[in-house]
PDB file of C-alpha atoms in Angstrom:
ATOM      1  CA  MET A  39      18.081 -92.143 -75.948  1.00 68.00           C
ATOM      2  CA  SER A  40      17.264 -89.158 -73.769  1.00 87.00           C
ATOM      3  CA  ALA A  41      14.300 -86.954 -72.948  1.00 87.00           C
ATOM      4  CA  GLU A  42      15.740 -84.361 -75.310  1.00 92.00           C
ATOM      5  CA  MET A  43      15.879 -86.901 -78.126  1.00 93.00           C
ATOM      6  CA  ALA A  44      12.283 -87.928 -77.366  1.00 95.00           C
ATOM      7  CA  GLU A  45      11.228 -84.262 -77.617  1.00 96.00           C
ATOM      8  CA  GLN A  46      13.043 -83.952 -80.956  1.00 96.00           C
ATOM      9  CA  MET A  47      11.284 -87.046 -82.293  1.00 95.00           C
ATOM     10  CA  LEU A  48       7.929 -85.633 -81.221  1.00 97.00           C
ATOM     11  CA  ARG A  49       8.638 -82.244 -82.821  1.00 97.00           C
ATOM     12  CA  ARG A  50       9.595 -83.997 -86.053  1.00 95.00           C
ATOM     13  CA  ARG A  51       6.111 -85.566 -86.003  1.00 96.00           C
ATOM     14  CA  GLY A  52       4.385 -82.235 -85.248  1.00 94.00           C
ATOM     15  CA  VAL A  53       3.979 -82.606 -81.482  1.00 97.00           C
ATOM     16  CA  THR A  54       5.433 -80.271 -78.844  1.00 98.00           C
ATOM     17  CA  VAL A  55       5.720 -80.598 -75.099  1.00 98.00           C
ATOM     18  CA  SER A  56       3.389 -77.610 -74.777  1.00 98.00           C
ATOM     19  CA  SER A  57       0.725 -79.284 -76.952  1.00 98.00           C
ATOM     20  CA  ILE A  58       0.797 -82.303 -74.617  1.00 98.00           C
ATOM     21  CA  ALA A  59       0.838 -79.996 -71.580  1.00 98.00           C
ATOM     22  CA  ASP A  60      -2.357 -78.349 -72.902  1.00 98.00           C
ATOM     23  CA  ILE A  61      -4.073 -81.723 -72.587  1.00 98.00           C
ATOM     24  CA  VAL A  62      -2.661 -82.267 -69.091  1.00 98.00           C
ATOM     25  CA  PHE A  63      -3.915 -78.823 -68.081  1.00 98.00           C
ATOM     26  CA  THR A  64      -7.381 -79.643 -69.421  1.00 96.00           C
ATOM     27  CA  LEU A  65      -7.435 -82.877 -67.408  1.00 95.00           C
ATOM     28  CA  GLN A  66      -6.189 -81.417 -64.121  1.00 95.00           C
ATOM     29  CA  GLN A  67      -7.158 -77.729 -63.970  1.00 92.00           C
ATOM     30  CA  ARG A  68     -10.602 -78.330 -62.435  1.00 91.00           C
ATOM     31  CA  TYR A  69      -8.975 -80.235 -59.562  1.00 90.00           C
ATOM     32  CA  HIS A  70      -6.046 -77.834 -59.143  1.00 90.00           C
ATOM     33  CA  PRO A  71      -7.235 -74.259 -59.821  1.00 90.00           C
ATOM     34  CA  ALA A  72      -3.736 -72.837 -59.254  1.00 92.00           C
ATOM     35  CA  LEU A  73      -2.176 -75.215 -61.800  1.00 95.00           C
ATOM     36  CA  THR A  74       0.100 -73.550 -64.354  1.00 96.00           C
ATOM     37  CA  MET A  75       1.142 -74.543 -67.839  1.00 98.00           C
ATOM     38  CA  ALA A  76       4.744 -74.570 -66.618  1.00 98.00           C
ATOM     39  CA  GLN A  77       3.835 -77.279 -64.092  1.00 97.00           C
ATOM     40  CA  CYS A  78       2.111 -79.272 -66.820  1.00 98.00           C
ATOM     41  CA  GLU A  79       5.133 -78.977 -69.124  1.00 98.00           C
ATOM     42  CA  GLU A  80       7.424 -80.047 -66.287  1.00 98.00           C
ATOM     43  CA  SER A  81       5.234 -83.087 -65.683  1.00 97.00           C
ATOM     44  CA  VAL A  82       5.278 -84.022 -69.392  1.00 98.00           C
ATOM     45  CA  ARG A  83       9.068 -83.735 -69.412  1.00 97.00           C
ATOM     46  CA  ALA A  84       9.267 -85.940 -66.310  1.00 97.00           C
ATOM     47  CA  VAL A  85       7.283 -88.615 -68.158  1.00 97.00           C
ATOM     48  CA  LEU A  86       9.489 -88.224 -71.234  1.00 97.00           C
ATOM     49  CA  GLY A  87      12.498 -88.660 -68.943  1.00 97.00           C
ATOM     50  CA  LYS A  88      11.506 -92.257 -68.236  1.00 96.00           C
ATOM     51  CA  ARG A  89      13.512 -94.694 -70.330  1.00 96.00           C
ATOM     52  CA  GLU A  90      10.564 -97.049 -70.878  1.00 95.00           C
ATOM     53  CA  VAL A  91       8.566 -94.122 -72.294  1.00 97.00           C
ATOM     54  CA  GLN A  92      11.430 -93.204 -74.590  1.00 97.00           C
ATOM     55  CA  TYR A  93      11.707 -96.785 -75.852  1.00 96.00           C
ATOM     56  CA  THR A  94       7.954 -97.002 -76.398  1.00 96.00           C
ATOM     57  CA  LEU A  95       7.954 -93.708 -78.310  1.00 96.00           C
ATOM     58  CA  TYR A  96      10.886 -94.816 -80.432  1.00 96.00           C
ATOM     59  CA  THR A  97       9.141 -98.067 -81.329  1.00 97.00           C
ATOM     60  CA  GLY A  98       5.750 -96.503 -82.078  1.00 97.00           C
ATOM     61  CA  ILE A  99       7.131 -93.652 -84.143  1.00 97.00           C
ATOM     62  CA  ALA A 100       9.376 -96.036 -86.076  1.00 97.00           C
ATOM     63  CA  LEU A 101       6.390 -98.233 -86.945  1.00 98.00           C
ATOM     64  CA  ASP A 102       4.349 -95.206 -88.058  1.00 97.00           C
ATOM     65  CA  GLU A 103       7.238 -93.995 -90.236  1.00 97.00           C
ATOM     66  CA  LEU A 104       7.879 -97.426 -91.737  1.00 98.00           C
ATOM     67  CA  ALA A 105       4.175 -97.677 -92.601  1.00 97.00           C
ATOM     68  CA  GLU A 106       4.342 -94.258 -94.298  1.00 97.00           C
ATOM     69  CA  LYS A 107       7.202 -95.581 -96.448  1.00 97.00           C
ATOM     70  CA  LYS A 108       5.270 -98.791 -97.142  1.00 98.00           C
ATOM     71  CA  LEU A 109       8.044-100.878 -95.620  1.00 98.00           C
ATOM     72  CA  LEU A 110       6.009-103.123 -93.334  1.00 98.00           C
ATOM     73  CA  PRO A 111       5.093-106.685 -94.288  1.00 98.00           C
ATOM     74  CA  GLU A 112       1.486-107.565 -95.031  1.00 98.00           C
ATOM     75  CA  PRO A 113      -0.956-107.711 -93.407  1.00 97.00           C
ATOM     76  CA  LEU A 114       0.609-105.189 -90.988  1.00 97.00           C
ATOM     77  CA  GLN A 115       1.072-102.590 -93.744  1.00 97.00           C
ATOM     78  CA  SER A 116      -2.640-102.640 -94.617  1.00 97.00           C
ATOM     79  CA  ILE A 117      -3.663-102.626 -90.945  1.00 97.00           C
ATOM     80  CA  MET A 118      -1.554 -99.517 -90.346  1.00 96.00           C
ATOM     81  CA  GLU A 119      -2.761 -97.749 -93.499  1.00 95.00           C
ATOM     82  CA  GLN A 120      -6.388 -98.340 -92.537  1.00 93.00           C
ATOM     83  CA  ASP A 121      -5.788 -97.654 -88.821  1.00 91.00           C
ATOM     84  CA  GLU A 122      -7.786-100.820 -88.213  1.00 92.00           C
ATOM     85  CA  PRO A 123      -9.990-100.247 -85.126  1.00 90.00           C
ATOM     86  CA  LEU A 124      -9.500-103.768 -83.755  1.00 93.00           C
ATOM     87  CA  TYR A 125      -5.686-103.694 -84.054  1.00 95.00           C
ATOM     88  CA  GLY A 126      -5.218-102.614 -80.415  1.00 94.00           C
ATOM     89  CA  VAL A 127      -1.422-102.918 -80.264  1.00 97.00           C
ATOM     90  CA  ASP A 128      -1.125 -99.121 -80.309  1.00 96.00           C
ATOM     91  CA  GLU A 129      -3.401 -98.817 -77.269  1.00 95.00           C
ATOM     92  CA  THR A 130      -1.587-101.669 -75.532  1.00 95.00           C
ATOM     93  CA  MET A 131       1.751 -99.868 -75.866  1.00 96.00           C
ATOM     94  CA  ALA A 132       0.219 -96.604 -74.661  1.00 96.00           C
ATOM     95  CA  LEU A 133      -1.312 -98.323 -71.621  1.00 95.00           C
ATOM     96  CA  GLY A 134       2.188 -99.233 -70.488  1.00 93.00           C
ATOM     97  CA  VAL A 135       2.991 -95.525 -70.388  1.00 95.00           C
ATOM     98  CA  THR A 136      -0.177 -94.605 -68.481  1.00 95.00           C
ATOM     99  CA  SER A 137       0.668 -96.723 -65.437  1.00 88.00           C
ATOM    100  CA  ILE A 138       4.043 -95.118 -64.723  1.00 91.00           C
ATOM    101  CA  TYR A 139       2.484 -92.841 -62.098  1.00 89.00           C
ATOM    102  CA  GLY A 140      -0.270 -95.134 -60.874  1.00 86.00           C
ATOM    103  CA  MET A 141      -3.466 -96.562 -62.207  1.00 87.00           C
ATOM    104  CA  ILE A 142      -5.284 -93.209 -62.191  1.00 88.00           C
ATOM    105  CA  GLY A 143      -3.645 -92.679 -65.574  1.00 92.00           C
ATOM    106  CA  LEU A 144      -5.743 -95.512 -66.980  1.00 93.00           C
ATOM    107  CA  THR A 145      -9.011 -93.611 -66.594  1.00 93.00           C
ATOM    108  CA  SER A 146      -7.486 -90.491 -68.102  1.00 94.00           C
ATOM    109  CA  PHE A 147      -6.180 -92.513 -71.032  1.00 96.00           C
ATOM    110  CA  GLY A 148      -9.607 -94.036 -71.642  1.00 95.00           C
ATOM    111  CA  TYR A 149     -11.130 -90.564 -71.671  1.00 95.00           C
ATOM    112  CA  LEU A 150      -8.469 -89.215 -74.050  1.00 96.00           C
ATOM    113  CA  ASP A 151      -8.708 -92.227 -76.344  1.00 93.00           C
ATOM    114  CA  LYS A 152     -12.448 -91.660 -76.660  1.00 94.00           C
ATOM    115  CA  GLU A 153     -12.590 -87.845 -76.727  1.00 95.00           C
ATOM    116  CA  LYS A 154      -9.360 -87.212 -78.695  1.00 94.00           C
ATOM    117  CA  ILE A 155      -8.720 -83.668 -77.490  1.00 96.00           C
ATOM    118  CA  GLY A 156      -6.017 -81.244 -78.563  1.00 96.00           C
ATOM    119  CA  VAL A 157      -3.082 -82.559 -80.549  1.00 97.00           C
ATOM    120  CA  ILE A 158      -4.485 -86.098 -80.248  1.00 96.00           C
ATOM    121  CA  GLU A 159      -7.443 -85.080 -82.442  1.00 95.00           C
ATOM    122  CA  ILE A 160      -5.108 -83.329 -84.876  1.00 94.00           C
ATOM    123  CA  LEU A 161      -2.950 -86.450 -85.253  1.00 93.00           C
ATOM    124  CA  ASN A 162      -5.956 -88.732 -85.477  1.00 88.00           C
ATOM    125  CA  SER A 163      -7.546 -86.720 -88.293  1.00 87.00           C
ATOM    126  CA  ARG A 164      -4.439 -85.898 -90.354  1.00 83.00           C
ATOM    127  CA  LYS A 165      -4.260 -87.573 -93.724  1.00 82.00           C
ATOM    128  CA  ASP A 166      -0.680 -86.553 -94.566  1.00 86.00           C
ATOM    129  CA  GLY A 167       0.917 -89.353 -92.598  1.00 92.00           C
ATOM    130  CA  ILE A 168       0.305 -92.411 -90.461  1.00 96.00           C
ATOM    131  CA  HIS A 169      -0.089 -91.788 -86.729  1.00 95.00           C
ATOM    132  CA  VAL A 170      -1.532 -95.111 -85.586  1.00 96.00           C
ATOM    133  CA  PHE A 171       0.839 -95.293 -82.639  1.00 97.00           C
ATOM    134  CA  LEU A 172       1.624 -91.638 -82.036  1.00 97.00           C
ATOM    135  CA  ASP A 173      -1.890 -90.429 -81.197  1.00 96.00           C
ATOM    136  CA  ASP A 174      -2.275 -93.150 -78.554  1.00 97.00           C
ATOM    137  CA  LEU A 175       1.224 -92.629 -77.203  1.00 98.00           C
ATOM    138  CA  ILE A 176       0.517 -88.905 -76.775  1.00 98.00           C
ATOM    139  CA  ALA A 177      -2.674 -89.809 -74.901  1.00 98.00           C
ATOM    140  CA  GLY A 178      -0.618 -92.152 -72.720  1.00 98.00           C
ATOM    141  CA  ILE A 179       2.013 -89.503 -72.005  1.00 98.00           C
ATOM    142  CA  ALA A 180      -0.655 -86.895 -71.201  1.00 98.00           C
ATOM    143  CA  ALA A 181      -2.492 -89.361 -68.943  1.00 98.00           C
ATOM    144  CA  ALA A 182       0.720 -90.247 -67.095  1.00 97.00           C
ATOM    145  CA  ALA A 183       1.686 -86.579 -66.688  1.00 97.00           C
ATOM    146  CA  SER A 184      -1.819 -85.826 -65.413  1.00 96.00           C
ATOM    147  CA  SER A 185      -1.595 -88.723 -62.962  1.00 95.00           C
ATOM    148  CA  ARG A 186       1.776 -87.459 -61.770  1.00 95.00           C
ATOM    149  CA  ILE A 187       0.217 -84.075 -60.949  1.00 95.00           C
ATOM    150  CA  ALA A 188      -2.709 -85.745 -59.173  1.00 90.00           C
ATOM    151  CA  HIS A 189      -0.373 -87.828 -57.018  1.00 86.00           C
ATOM    152  CA  ARG A 190       1.721 -84.794 -56.097  1.00 84.00           C
ATOM    153  CA  ASN A 191      -1.323 -82.773 -55.039  1.00 76.00           C
ATOM    154  CA  PRO A 192      -3.282 -84.844 -52.511  1.00 66.00           C
ATOM    155  CA  ASP A 193      -5.314 -81.784 -51.445  1.00 64.00           C
ATOM    156  CA  ALA A 194      -6.993 -81.455 -54.832  1.00 61.00           C
ATOM    157  CA  VAL A 195     -10.406 -79.905 -55.076  1.00 59.00           C
ATOM    158  CA  LYS A 196     -13.135 -82.541 -55.159  1.00 61.00           C
ATOM    159  CA  TYR A 197     -15.024 -82.285 -58.425  1.00 52.00           C
ATOM    160  CA  THR A 198     -18.466 -83.687 -59.040  1.00 49.00           C
ATOM    161  CA  ASP A 199     -20.508 -83.507 -62.228  1.00 48.00           C
TER     162      ASP A 199
END
């Protein structure tokens, strides 16, 4: 598997690097006023370049697709169809992605999992397929890419609410 293959898998499921980069930009722009979308896309691609991310994506997308085809054994099939809130395996897999660039990704993931911004909201609300894993994996990738930017810019603007 390669980063290019991961991008192809995401596109097949309706997700682009730029849609993930939009989320990264939203997370980091207030701290880095000169941040560009190109930098966010580069950071997303760096995350997608990690083999463990590729394997996690492959597994999550495969489970979503198998559930769409009704090929999972019960009770897993019903859990996936209902997107059971207490399932948690989807978040657990995504949390592995968030820590690739440090624990700061964990807080960003928690925010994204709760707020569901951008393409995450689109995936979470679509009824034309099952995206139990994909929405959380996108949040994990965005959180990791955001964390990567934060770690590479130690002179970030301090932001207070």
